[in-house]
Coordinates of C-alpha atoms and ligand atoms in Angstrom, one line a residue:
Chain A
M1 CA -0.4 3.8 -24.9
T2 CA 3.6 3.7 -25.9
R3 CA 4.8 3.7 -29.0
E4 CA 6.6 -0.1 -28.0
T5 CA 3.0 -1.6 -27.1
L6 CA 1.7 0.3 -30.4
V7 CA 3.8 -1.8 -32.4
N8 CA 3.5 -5.1 -30.6
L9 CA 0.0 -4.9 -32.2
V10 CA 0.7 -3.9 -35.4
I11 CA 3.3 -7.4 -35.7
L12 CA 0.4 -9.7 -33.4
A13 CA -1.9 -8.3 -36.6
A14 CA 0.2 -8.3 -39.3
L15 CA 0.8 -12.5 -38.1
I16 CA -3.1 -12.7 -37.6
G17 CA -4.0 -10.9 -40.5
T18 CA -1.5 -12.9 -42.9
A19 CA -3.4 -16.4 -41.8
L20 CA -6.9 -14.6 -42.5
V21 CA -5.7 -13.0 -46.1
A22 CA -4.1 -16.1 -47.4
Q23 CA -7.4 -18.4 -46.1
A24 CA -9.5 -16.0 -47.6
L25 CA -7.6 -16.3 -50.6
G26 CA -7.3 -20.3 -50.4
E27 CA -3.6 -20.0 -49.7
G28 CA -3.2 -23.2 -47.3
F29 CA 0.8 -23.8 -47.5
V30 CA 0.4 -20.5 -46.7
V31 CA -1.4 -20.3 -43.5
T32 CA 0.7 -23.5 -42.9
L33 CA 4.1 -20.5 -42.9
A34 CA 2.3 -18.6 -40.5
T35 CA 1.7 -21.5 -37.9
K36 CA 5.1 -22.4 -37.9
A37 CA 6.0 -18.1 -37.7
A38 CA 3.4 -18.5 -34.9
I39 CA 5.4 -21.4 -33.0
F40 CA 8.6 -20.4 -33.6
A41 CA 7.3 -16.5 -32.1
L42 CA 6.4 -18.9 -28.8
A43 CA 9.6 -20.0 -28.2
G44 CA 11.3 -16.9 -28.9
V45 CA 9.6 -16.0 -26.7
G46 CA 10.1 -18.3 -24.0
L47 CA 13.7 -17.7 -24.7
N48 CA 13.7 -14.1 -24.4
L49 CA 12.2 -14.6 -21.1
A50 CA 16.0 -16.4 -19.8
L51 CA 18.0 -14.3 -22.7
G52 CA 16.0 -10.4 -23.0
F53 CA 15.1 -9.8 -19.3
G54 CA 16.6 -12.4 -17.6
G55 CA 20.5 -11.6 -19.4
M56 CA 21.2 -15.3 -19.6
V57 CA 22.4 -16.4 -22.6
S58 CA 21.4 -19.6 -23.2
L59 CA 22.6 -21.6 -26.0
G60 CA 20.6 -24.7 -24.8
H61 CA 17.1 -24.2 -25.7
A62 CA 16.4 -26.5 -28.2
A63 CA 16.8 -28.9 -25.1
F64 CA 13.6 -27.8 -24.5
F65 CA 12.2 -27.5 -27.4
G66 CA 12.5 -30.4 -28.2
I67 CA 11.3 -32.3 -25.1
G68 CA 8.1 -30.3 -25.5
G69 CA 8.4 -32.0 -29.1
Y70 CA 9.4 -35.7 -28.2
V71 CA 6.6 -35.6 -25.3
C72 CA 3.9 -34.6 -27.6
A73 CA 4.7 -37.7 -29.9
I74 CA 5.6 -40.3 -27.5
L75 CA 2.4 -39.3 -25.8
A76 CA 0.6 -39.5 -29.4
S77 CA 2.1 -42.7 -30.5
H78 CA 1.2 -44.5 -27.5
A79 CA -2.5 -43.2 -28.1
A80 CA -2.5 -44.9 -31.1
S81 CA -1.1 -48.2 -30.5
G82 CA -2.8 -48.4 -27.0
Q83 CA 0.3 -49.5 -25.4
P84 CA 0.9 -47.3 -21.8
V85 CA 3.6 -45.3 -21.6
A86 CA 4.6 -46.4 -18.1
V87 CA 3.2 -48.9 -16.3
L88 CA 5.7 -47.8 -13.3
P89 CA 5.2 -46.7 -10.3
F90 CA 1.7 -46.2 -11.9
T91 CA 0.0 -47.0 -15.5
I92 CA 0.5 -43.4 -18.0
A93 CA -1.6 -43.7 -21.3
G94 CA -0.9 -42.1 -24.2
T95 CA -2.7 -39.2 -25.2
N96 CA -4.0 -37.3 -28.1
E97 CA -5.9 -34.5 -26.6
M98 CA -4.2 -31.6 -26.7
P99 CA -5.3 -29.6 -23.2
A100 CA -4.0 -33.2 -21.4
I101 CA -0.6 -33.3 -24.0
W102 CA 0.4 -29.4 -23.1
P103 CA 0.7 -29.2 -19.7
V104 CA 2.7 -32.8 -19.3
A105 CA 5.0 -31.3 -22.0
M106 CA 5.7 -28.1 -20.1
A107 CA 5.8 -29.9 -16.8
V108 CA 8.8 -32.3 -18.7
S109 CA 10.5 -29.6 -20.6
G110 CA 9.7 -27.3 -16.7
L111 CA 11.4 -30.3 -14.8
A112 CA 14.3 -30.0 -17.2
A113 CA 15.1 -26.7 -17.1
G114 CA 15.2 -26.7 -13.4
L115 CA 17.7 -29.1 -13.2
I116 CA 20.1 -27.6 -15.9
G117 CA 19.1 -23.6 -14.7
A118 CA 19.9 -24.8 -11.4
L119 CA 24.0 -26.2 -12.3
S120 CA 24.0 -24.0 -15.1
L121 CA 23.1 -20.8 -13.0
R122 CA 26.6 -21.5 -11.0
T123 CA 28.4 -20.4 -13.9
T124 CA 28.5 -17.0 -15.9
G125 CA 29.1 -15.4 -18.7
V126 CA 30.6 -17.5 -22.0
Y127 CA 30.9 -20.8 -19.0
F128 CA 27.0 -20.3 -19.1
I129 CA 26.8 -20.8 -22.8
M130 CA 28.7 -23.6 -22.8
V131 CA 27.1 -25.6 -20.2
T132 CA 23.8 -24.9 -21.6
L133 CA 24.6 -25.9 -24.4
A134 CA 26.8 -28.9 -23.1
F135 CA 23.5 -30.1 -21.6
A136 CA 21.2 -29.5 -24.7
Q137 CA 24.0 -31.8 -27.2
M138 CA 23.8 -34.6 -24.0
I139 CA 20.1 -34.8 -24.6
Y140 CA 20.6 -34.5 -28.8
Y141 CA 22.7 -37.8 -28.1
F142 CA 20.6 -39.2 -26.0
A143 CA 17.9 -39.3 -28.2
V144 CA 20.0 -39.7 -31.1
S145 CA 20.9 -44.0 -29.3
W146 CA 17.6 -44.1 -28.2
P147 CA 15.9 -46.2 -30.5
R148 CA 12.7 -46.9 -28.3
Y149 CA 11.2 -43.9 -29.9
G150 CA 13.4 -43.8 -33.3
G151 CA 16.8 -42.4 -32.7
D152 CA 18.1 -41.4 -35.8
D153 CA 15.6 -41.4 -37.1
G154 CA 12.9 -39.8 -35.4
L155 CA 9.0 -40.4 -34.8
S156 CA 6.3 -39.8 -36.8
F157 CA 2.6 -40.2 -35.9
Y158 CA 0.1 -39.7 -38.6
V159 CA -2.3 -37.5 -36.8
R160 CA -2.9 -34.3 -35.9
N161 CA -3.5 -34.2 -32.3
S162 CA -6.9 -32.9 -31.6
F163 CA -8.6 -30.2 -29.7
P164 CA -12.0 -30.3 -28.4
G165 CA -14.7 -28.6 -30.7
L166 CA -11.8 -27.9 -33.2
N167 CA -10.6 -29.5 -36.3
T168 CA -7.2 -29.4 -36.3
F169 CA -6.6 -30.7 -39.2
D170 CA -8.1 -27.5 -41.1
P171 CA -4.9 -24.8 -41.2
I172 CA -6.4 -22.0 -40.0
Q173 CA -7.9 -23.8 -36.8
Y174 CA -4.4 -25.2 -35.8
F175 CA -2.8 -21.7 -36.8
A176 CA -5.7 -19.8 -34.9
I177 CA -4.3 -22.5 -31.9
C178 CA -1.0 -21.7 -32.0
A179 CA -2.0 -17.4 -32.1
T180 CA -3.9 -17.8 -29.0
L181 CA -1.1 -19.8 -27.2
L182 CA 1.0 -16.7 -28.1
V183 CA -1.3 -13.4 -27.2
L184 CA -1.5 -15.6 -23.9
A185 CA 2.2 -16.2 -23.3
L186 CA 2.7 -12.9 -24.7
G187 CA 0.4 -11.5 -21.7
V188 CA 1.8 -13.3 -19.2
C189 CA 5.0 -12.0 -19.8
A190 CA 4.3 -8.8 -19.6
L191 CA 2.6 -9.6 -16.8
I192 CA 4.9 -10.7 -14.4
L193 CA 7.3 -8.7 -15.6
R194 CA 5.8 -5.4 -14.9
A195 CA 5.2 -6.9 -11.1
R196 CA 7.4 -7.5 -8.3
F197 CA 9.3 -10.9 -10.3
G198 CA 9.9 -9.2 -13.5
L199 CA 11.3 -5.4 -11.8
A200 CA 13.4 -7.5 -9.0
L201 CA 14.7 -9.4 -12.4
E202 CA 15.6 -6.4 -14.9
G203 CA 17.3 -5.0 -11.5
A204 CA 18.9 -8.0 -11.0
R205 CA 20.6 -8.3 -14.6
Q206 CA 20.9 -4.9 -14.9
N207 CA 22.7 -4.7 -11.6
P208 CA 23.6 -7.8 -9.8
A209 CA 26.1 -6.4 -6.8
R210 CA 22.8 -3.3 -6.4
A211 CA 20.4 -5.6 -6.1
Q212 CA 22.1 -8.3 -3.5
A213 CA 22.4 -5.1 -1.8
L214 CA 19.2 -4.5 -2.2
G215 CA 18.4 -7.3 -0.1
I216 CA 17.2 -9.6 -3.5
R217 CA 19.0 -12.9 -4.1
P218 CA 19.8 -13.2 -8.2
Y219 CA 19.9 -16.5 -7.9
G220 CA 16.6 -17.9 -7.3
L221 CA 15.3 -15.6 -9.7
R222 CA 16.7 -16.3 -12.9
L223 CA 16.0 -19.9 -12.0
T224 CA 12.4 -19.6 -11.8
A225 CA 12.9 -17.2 -15.0
F226 CA 14.7 -19.8 -17.1
V227 CA 11.8 -22.6 -16.1
L228 CA 9.3 -20.4 -16.9
S229 CA 11.6 -19.8 -20.6
G230 CA 11.8 -23.4 -20.6
M231 CA 7.9 -24.1 -20.5
I232 CA 7.0 -21.5 -22.8
V233 CA 9.8 -23.3 -25.3
G234 CA 8.8 -27.1 -24.3
L235 CA 4.9 -25.6 -25.4
A236 CA 6.6 -24.5 -28.4
G237 CA 8.2 -27.2 -29.5
A238 CA 4.7 -29.6 -28.7
L239 CA 2.9 -27.5 -31.0
Y240 CA 5.8 -27.2 -33.6
A241 CA 5.5 -31.9 -33.0
D242 CA 2.2 -31.7 -34.2
L243 CA 2.4 -28.9 -36.6
N244 CA 4.5 -31.9 -38.7
R245 CA 3.8 -35.1 -37.3
F246 CA 7.1 -35.4 -36.0
V247 CA 9.7 -35.2 -34.5
S248 CA 13.1 -35.5 -34.4
P249 CA 16.8 -35.1 -32.9
A250 CA 17.2 -32.0 -35.1
M251 CA 14.7 -30.5 -33.4
L252 CA 17.5 -30.8 -29.7
S253 CA 19.6 -29.8 -32.1
W254 CA 22.4 -26.4 -31.3
H255 CA 21.2 -25.4 -35.0
M256 CA 17.6 -24.9 -33.5
S257 CA 18.8 -23.9 -30.2
G258 CA 20.9 -21.0 -32.5
E259 CA 18.0 -20.6 -34.4
I260 CA 15.6 -19.3 -31.5
M261 CA 18.0 -17.2 -30.8
V262 CA 17.7 -15.3 -34.1
F263 CA 14.7 -15.0 -34.0
V264 CA 15.2 -13.5 -30.2
I265 CA 18.0 -10.6 -31.5
L266 CA 16.0 -10.5 -35.1
G267 CA 13.1 -9.0 -33.0
G268 CA 14.6 -7.3 -30.4
V269 CA 16.2 -8.9 -27.0
G270 CA 14.1 -7.9 -24.5
R271 CA 12.2 -6.4 -26.2
L272 CA 8.1 -8.2 -25.7
C273 CA 7.7 -9.1 -28.8
G274 CA 10.7 -9.1 -30.3
P275 CA 10.3 -13.2 -31.2
V276 CA 7.4 -12.8 -32.7
A277 CA 8.7 -9.9 -35.5
G278 CA 11.8 -11.9 -35.6
A279 CA 10.5 -14.9 -36.3
A280 CA 8.6 -14.0 -38.7
I281 CA 11.3 -12.3 -40.4
Y282 CA 12.7 -15.3 -40.6
I283 CA 10.0 -17.5 -42.1
L284 CA 9.3 -15.2 -44.5
L285 CA 12.9 -15.2 -45.5
E286 CA 13.1 -18.9 -46.0
H287 CA 10.3 -18.8 -47.9
L288 CA 11.6 -16.3 -50.4
L289 CA 14.8 -16.6 -50.7
G290 CA 15.9 -20.5 -49.8
G291 CA 14.0 -21.3 -52.8
V292 CA 16.2 -18.9 -55.1
S293 CA 19.5 -19.9 -53.2
D294 CA 20.7 -22.8 -51.0
Y295 CA 22.8 -19.9 -49.8
W296 CA 19.9 -17.4 -48.8
Q297 CA 21.3 -18.5 -44.8
V298 CA 24.3 -16.0 -46.1
L299 CA 22.4 -13.2 -46.3
L300 CA 20.3 -13.8 -43.1
G301 CA 24.0 -13.8 -41.6
L302 CA 24.5 -9.9 -43.2
L303 CA 21.1 -9.2 -41.4
L304 CA 21.9 -10.8 -38.1
L305 CA 25.4 -8.6 -38.5
G306 CA 23.7 -5.7 -39.4
I307 CA 21.2 -5.6 -36.4
V308 CA 23.6 -6.8 -34.6
L309 CA 26.4 -3.7 -35.2
F310 CA 23.9 -0.9 -35.6
A311 CA 20.6 -1.8 -34.4
P312 CA 20.9 -3.7 -31.1
G313 CA 17.2 -3.6 -29.7
G314 CA 16.6 -5.3 -33.5
L315 CA 13.9 -4.4 -35.7
V316 CA 11.5 -3.7 -32.9
G317 CA 14.1 -1.3 -31.4
L318 CA 14.9 0.6 -34.4
I319 CA 11.3 1.4 -35.0
A320 CA 10.7 3.0 -31.4
P321 CA 13.2 3.5 -29.2
R322 CA 13.2 3.3 -25.3
R323 CA 12.5 6.3 -23.8
R324 CA 14.7 8.2 -22.1
H325 CA 12.1 9.2 -19.4
V326 CA 9.5 6.7 -18.4
Chain B
M1 CA 26.8 3.6 27.8
S2 CA 23.9 2.1 24.9
E3 CA 24.8 -1.1 23.4
P4 CA 25.9 -0.2 20.2
I5 CA 23.8 -1.2 17.2
L6 CA 27.3 -3.0 15.0
E7 CA 30.1 -4.3 16.8
L8 CA 33.5 -5.7 15.2
R9 CA 35.5 -8.1 16.8
D10 CA 39.0 -8.0 16.0
L11 CA 38.6 -8.3 12.3
R12 CA 41.1 -9.8 10.4
K13 CA 41.6 -10.6 6.2
R14 CA 45.1 -10.7 4.1
F15 CA 44.7 -11.1 0.0
G16 CA 48.5 -12.8 -0.2
A17 CA 51.1 -11.5 1.7
L18 CA 48.9 -8.0 1.9
V19 CA 47.6 -8.1 5.5
A20 CA 44.4 -5.3 4.9
T21 CA 42.4 -5.5 8.3
D22 CA 44.9 -5.8 10.6
G23 CA 43.3 -7.1 13.7
V24 CA 40.3 -4.5 13.7
S25 CA 37.4 -3.6 17.0
L26 CA 34.5 -0.6 16.4
T27 CA 31.6 -0.4 17.3
L28 CA 28.7 2.3 16.0
R29 CA 26.8 3.5 18.9
P30 CA 22.6 4.4 18.4
G31 CA 23.0 8.2 16.5
E32 CA 26.2 8.3 15.5
I33 CA 28.2 8.9 12.8
H34 CA 31.3 7.5 13.6
A35 CA 34.2 8.1 10.6
L36 CA 36.2 6.4 8.9
I37 CA 39.2 8.1 7.7
G38 CA 42.6 6.5 6.2
P39 CA 45.6 7.2 3.4
N40 CA 44.2 5.3 -0.2
G41 CA 44.4 1.5 0.1
A42 CA 44.3 1.7 4.2
G43 CA 41.8 -1.1 3.5
K44 CA 38.8 1.2 4.7
S45 CA 37.1 -0.6 1.6
T46 CA 37.9 -3.4 2.9
L47 CA 36.0 -3.3 5.8
I48 CA 32.4 -2.4 4.6
K49 CA 32.9 -4.7 2.3
Q50 CA 33.6 -7.3 5.6
I51 CA 30.7 -5.8 7.5
L52 CA 28.1 -6.0 3.8
G53 CA 29.0 -9.7 3.7
E54 CA 30.7 -9.0 0.4
I55 CA 33.9 -10.0 1.6
R56 CA 35.2 -13.0 4.6
P57 CA 37.3 -12.2 6.7
D58 CA 39.5 -14.5 7.7
A59 CA 38.8 -14.2 12.1
G60 CA 37.0 -12.5 14.2
T61 CA 33.5 -11.5 14.4
I62 CA 31.0 -9.2 13.3
R63 CA 27.2 -8.3 15.2
F64 CA 24.6 -6.2 14.6
E65 CA 21.4 -5.3 16.7
G66 CA 23.9 -8.3 19.2
Q67 CA 23.2 -10.9 16.6
A68 CA 26.7 -12.4 15.4
I69 CA 25.6 -12.0 11.4
D70 CA 29.6 -14.4 10.1
G71 CA 26.8 -16.7 8.4
L72 CA 25.1 -14.3 6.7
D73 CA 25.1 -13.4 3.1
V74 CA 25.2 -10.1 1.4
P75 CA 21.3 -10.0 0.5
A76 CA 20.3 -11.7 4.6
R77 CA 22.3 -8.7 5.9
A78 CA 20.8 -6.3 4.0
R79 CA 17.2 -7.0 5.0
L80 CA 18.5 -6.8 8.7
G81 CA 19.0 -3.5 7.5
L82 CA 22.2 -3.1 6.8
A83 CA 21.9 0.1 4.1
R84 CA 24.7 1.1 1.8
S85 CA 26.3 3.6 -0.2
F86 CA 28.9 2.3 -3.2
Q87 CA 32.1 3.6 -3.1
V88 CA 31.8 3.9 -6.9
S89 CA 27.7 5.1 -6.9
S90 CA 25.7 1.9 -8.2
V91 CA 22.0 3.0 -9.1
V92 CA 19.7 0.7 -12.2
P93 CA 21.4 2.4 -14.8
G94 CA 17.5 1.7 -17.3
F95 CA 15.6 2.5 -14.3
S96 CA 14.1 5.2 -13.5
V97 CA 14.8 6.5 -10.4
L98 CA 10.9 5.7 -9.2
Q99 CA 12.0 2.4 -10.6
N100 CA 15.3 2.2 -8.6
V101 CA 13.2 3.0 -5.6
V102 CA 10.5 0.6 -5.4
L103 CA 12.9 -2.3 -6.2
A104 CA 14.4 -1.2 -3.1
V105 CA 11.7 -1.5 -1.5
A106 CA 10.3 -4.4 -2.8
G107 CA 14.2 -5.8 -1.9
A108 CA 13.7 -5.4 1.3
S109 CA 10.4 -6.3 2.2
G110 CA 11.5 -9.7 1.1
R111 CA 8.3 -10.6 -1.4
I112 CA 9.4 -10.5 -4.2
Y113 CA 8.1 -13.2 -5.8
Q114 CA 4.9 -11.7 -7.2
F115 CA 4.0 -12.5 -11.0
H116 CA 0.4 -10.2 -11.4
R117 CA 0.1 -7.3 -9.9
P118 CA 2.4 -4.2 -11.6
A119 CA 4.9 -2.9 -9.1
L120 CA 5.1 0.0 -10.6
R121 CA 0.8 0.7 -9.5
D122 CA 1.2 -0.8 -5.9
P123 CA 0.7 1.5 -3.6
A124 CA 2.1 -0.3 -0.5
L125 CA 5.4 -0.2 -2.9
V126 CA 5.3 3.2 -4.9
E127 CA 3.9 5.8 -1.0
P128 CA 7.0 4.8 0.6
A129 CA 9.5 5.4 -2.5
V130 CA 8.1 8.2 -3.3
F131 CA 8.7 9.6 0.6
H132 CA 12.6 8.3 0.2
I133 CA 12.9 10.2 -3.4
R134 CA 11.7 13.3 -1.4
H135 CA 13.5 12.4 1.9
A136 CA 17.0 12.2 -0.1
G137 CA 16.4 16.4 -2.2
L138 CA 15.1 14.0 -5.8
A139 CA 11.0 15.3 -5.5
G140 CA 10.4 16.0 -8.8
R141 CA 13.0 13.2 -10.5
E142 CA 10.8 10.7 -10.6
G143 CA 10.8 9.9 -14.0
V144 CA 13.8 10.8 -14.9
L145 CA 16.1 7.7 -16.0
A146 CA 19.3 6.8 -13.0
S147 CA 21.9 7.1 -16.3
D148 CA 20.5 11.0 -17.1
L149 CA 21.0 11.5 -13.5
S150 CA 24.1 14.0 -12.6
H151 CA 26.9 12.8 -9.9
G152 CA 25.5 14.2 -6.9
E153 CA 21.8 13.4 -8.1
R154 CA 23.1 9.6 -8.0
R155 CA 24.2 9.5 -4.8
K156 CA 20.8 11.0 -3.7
L157 CA 19.4 8.4 -5.8
E158 CA 21.6 5.5 -3.3
I159 CA 20.8 7.8 -0.2
A160 CA 17.3 7.2 -1.2
M161 CA 17.7 3.6 -1.9
A162 CA 19.7 3.1 1.2
L163 CA 16.4 5.1 3.8
A164 CA 13.3 2.3 2.1
L165 CA 15.8 -0.4 3.4
R166 CA 14.4 0.8 6.5
P167 CA 18.1 1.0 7.9
R168 CA 18.7 -0.4 10.9
A169 CA 22.8 1.2 10.1
F170 CA 24.0 3.0 7.1
L171 CA 27.9 1.8 5.8
L172 CA 28.4 4.5 3.6
D173 CA 32.1 4.2 1.4
E174 CA 32.6 8.2 0.1
P175 CA 29.6 9.7 -0.2
M176 CA 30.9 13.2 -1.6
A177 CA 33.6 11.7 -3.8
G178 CA 33.4 13.6 -7.1
M179 CA 31.5 15.8 -5.9
G180 CA 31.2 20.0 -6.2
L181 CA 30.9 22.1 -3.5
E182 CA 27.8 22.7 -3.9
G183 CA 26.8 18.9 -3.5
A184 CA 28.7 18.0 -0.3
R185 CA 26.6 20.7 0.9
Q186 CA 24.0 19.4 0.4
L187 CA 24.6 15.4 1.1
T188 CA 26.3 16.3 4.7
A189 CA 23.0 18.5 5.2
I190 CA 21.4 15.7 3.9
L191 CA 23.6 13.4 6.5
S192 CA 23.1 14.7 9.4
D193 CA 19.3 14.4 9.2
L194 CA 20.3 10.9 8.1
R195 CA 21.9 9.8 11.8
A196 CA 18.0 9.9 13.0
E197 CA 17.0 7.4 11.1
A198 CA 19.6 5.4 11.9
P199 CA 23.7 5.5 13.2
I200 CA 26.1 5.6 10.4
L201 CA 29.7 4.8 9.5
L202 CA 31.1 7.2 7.0
V203 CA 34.2 6.4 4.7
E204 CA 35.3 10.1 3.6
H205 CA 37.8 11.9 2.2
D206 CA 36.9 15.4 2.9
M207 CA 37.6 16.9 6.1
D208 CA 35.6 19.4 6.5
A209 CA 32.3 17.1 5.6
V210 CA 34.2 14.3 8.1
F211 CA 34.9 17.2 11.2
A212 CA 31.2 18.8 10.5
L213 CA 29.7 15.7 10.6
A214 CA 31.6 12.8 13.1
D215 CA 30.8 12.6 16.5
R216 CA 33.6 10.0 16.2
I217 CA 36.8 8.9 14.0
S218 CA 38.3 6.2 13.5
V219 CA 42.3 6.7 11.5
L220 CA 42.6 3.3 9.8
V221 CA 45.8 3.1 8.5
Y222 CA 47.5 -0.5 6.9
G223 CA 44.6 -2.2 8.2
R224 CA 45.1 -1.4 11.7
I225 CA 43.1 1.2 13.4
I226 CA 46.1 3.6 14.3
A227 CA 43.3 5.8 17.6
T228 CA 39.9 6.4 17.8
G229 CA 38.1 9.4 19.1
T230 CA 35.9 12.8 19.4
V231 CA 36.7 15.2 15.8
A232 CA 39.2 17.4 18.7
E233 CA 40.9 14.3 20.1
I234 CA 41.7 13.0 16.4
R235 CA 42.4 16.3 15.7
A236 CA 45.5 16.7 18.1
D237 CA 46.7 13.5 18.4
P238 CA 50.5 14.1 17.0
E239 CA 50.1 10.4 15.2
V240 CA 47.2 10.5 13.4
R241 CA 48.5 14.3 12.1
R242 CA 51.5 12.3 11.1
S243 CA 50.0 9.5 9.7
Y244 CA 47.5 11.4 8.0
L245 CA 46.4 14.5 8.3
G246 CA 49.8 15.8 8.0
E247 CA 51.6 18.0 9.8
D248 CA 50.3 21.1 8.4
A249 CA 46.5 20.4 9.7
P250 CA 44.9 23.4 11.0
Ligands
LIG401 N1 39.9 -8.7 -3.1 C1 41.1 -8.1 -3.3 N2 41.7 -8.5 -4.2 C2 43.6 -8.8 -3.8 N3 44.3 -7.1 -2.9 C3 42.8 -6.2 -2.8 C4 41.4 -6.1 -3.3 N4 40.2 -5.4 -2.4 C5 41.7 -5.1 -2.3 N5 43.1 -4.5 -2.2 C6 44.2 -3.9 -1.4 O1 43.5 -4.1 -0.3 C7 44.2 -3.0 0.0 C8 43.2 -2.0 0.7 O2 42.3 -1.8 0.2 P1 40.4 -0.8 0.1 O3 40.0 -1.0 -1.5 O4 40.2 -1.5 1.0 O5 41.2 0.3 0.7 P2 40.7 1.9 0.9 O6 41.1 2.4 2.7 O7 39.2 2.3 0.8 O8 41.2 2.7 -0.2 P3 40.5 3.9 -0.9 O9 40.4 5.4 0.0 O10 41.9 5.3 -2.7 O11 38.9 4.0 -1.6 C9 44.7 -2.5 -1.1 O12 46.3 -2.6 -1.1 C10 43.7 -3.0 -2.2 O13 45.2 -2.5 -3.1
LIG402 MG1 37.5 2.4 -0.8

């Protein structure tokens, strides 16, 4: 087992352990915080696939987070009202079953990622950042000005969606759902990154000219990674909507994109469990310092600055530096 | 005479007012090393890049194994078996030697959209990769990070990656550049063997290597081929001596 694998296991154990201990102590609020961390971590893991492994600096991933959230909220609100979501070309009914909501959230955000990625990936560098940001902003303003689903005010649904055999209202059970999906997503990422696809994606990131000379087209690889990334972030968005039983355009705003990026950078760009550590620390700081002072973000900024300047591998990189021999 | 593997016909390329390729016609025949020599800025790298598809010529055609490849992009030409080394060596720095060559084998296979089987545990990738690493003289260095290799070793890694493409032709742009005397000698031996795999179009300033290796030499000056011939013919050619080798060349 490599040192990084060990660190990854410790990070996951810490997150899950925190929730379990809080549950044992009757601290339901802390369990909810851990759930929020797990969901943000999932979003970070999704972004890391594009940013860390694919080298695509997207400032538009809030689009997928928000789309996942809105899919969840829209389906839930239709399930509550009994009206179908659409009747043409065929009837789509609302649902409050998570196992039905998740695939839809992932499909819709994956589709959006496919469209946004196909266009954005024709640019590189700072243009790519700007184009992804622009697409996300378009979706943001669309949500703001679409009164059907709450517009600026957002959309509430009063009952958390259900999962067969579980009581999703129980904080620890909802945490279990989110943590399981996080671990699954990490497993899927670990698998594909070790496979030919991941090798080619990483190779094309580090040296695109060389990859092409070996018969590999970076565009298709990147687009695929971008879509997978969008789907994972969309799933996180759906879970976040269920956590709050509320969605609003804030989920789609560029602040959200920046926040997800902060999780990745704090924890370690291109490190499998980096975003988990990053999201957990973010939530921890917000909780500990947010109450003390509204200026806690200044501290976060300093921490980020320190990481970027002195530990570009993030926290995971600090604890488990890359070995020189593989 | 056998059919050429690679055939350039009247290739032309301008950069603004600069004519980098001025009606170049050239063939690469099976089993030969065809050296392309000429002064700095003559347009050698530009010519190689047009063959690889990195730069589009303004006019002229390129045929590879009897097929016009003008419409194909870089990856498509690579998969046909056009293997290259870069003038400034180009590998994946964060990958080990083995990972680099496994990537090359995977790229050549055209099947990179596999999502579950670990690439480094796939014998279909690793076995040929190890074979090519040995062939290129890097046995025992499989686990070393490419960025930790010496300059000469990185050159050899490029050769190993080129071999992994199951090449039908090698296009090598100054493979000896920056190599010490001993390194150049080793590489000369490796290139001489490589000829058995596929013919080589060799751009090189190291005249000892060129004269030792080349079956034919073409001399490029200001984008134009001024002479093509055997080593003896080129060494004797008065115009080549004047424009490139220098009057007092041996
Ligand atoms: N993309 C480009 N745009 C404009 N001019 C270029 C470009 N690439 C090359 N040139 C010019 O074309 C000419 C030929 O360049 P090239 O790199 O092909 O020469 P070379 O024969 O490989 O030289 P060297 O021996 O120094 O490698 C040079 O004058 C160079 O400045
Ligand atoms: Mg050159």
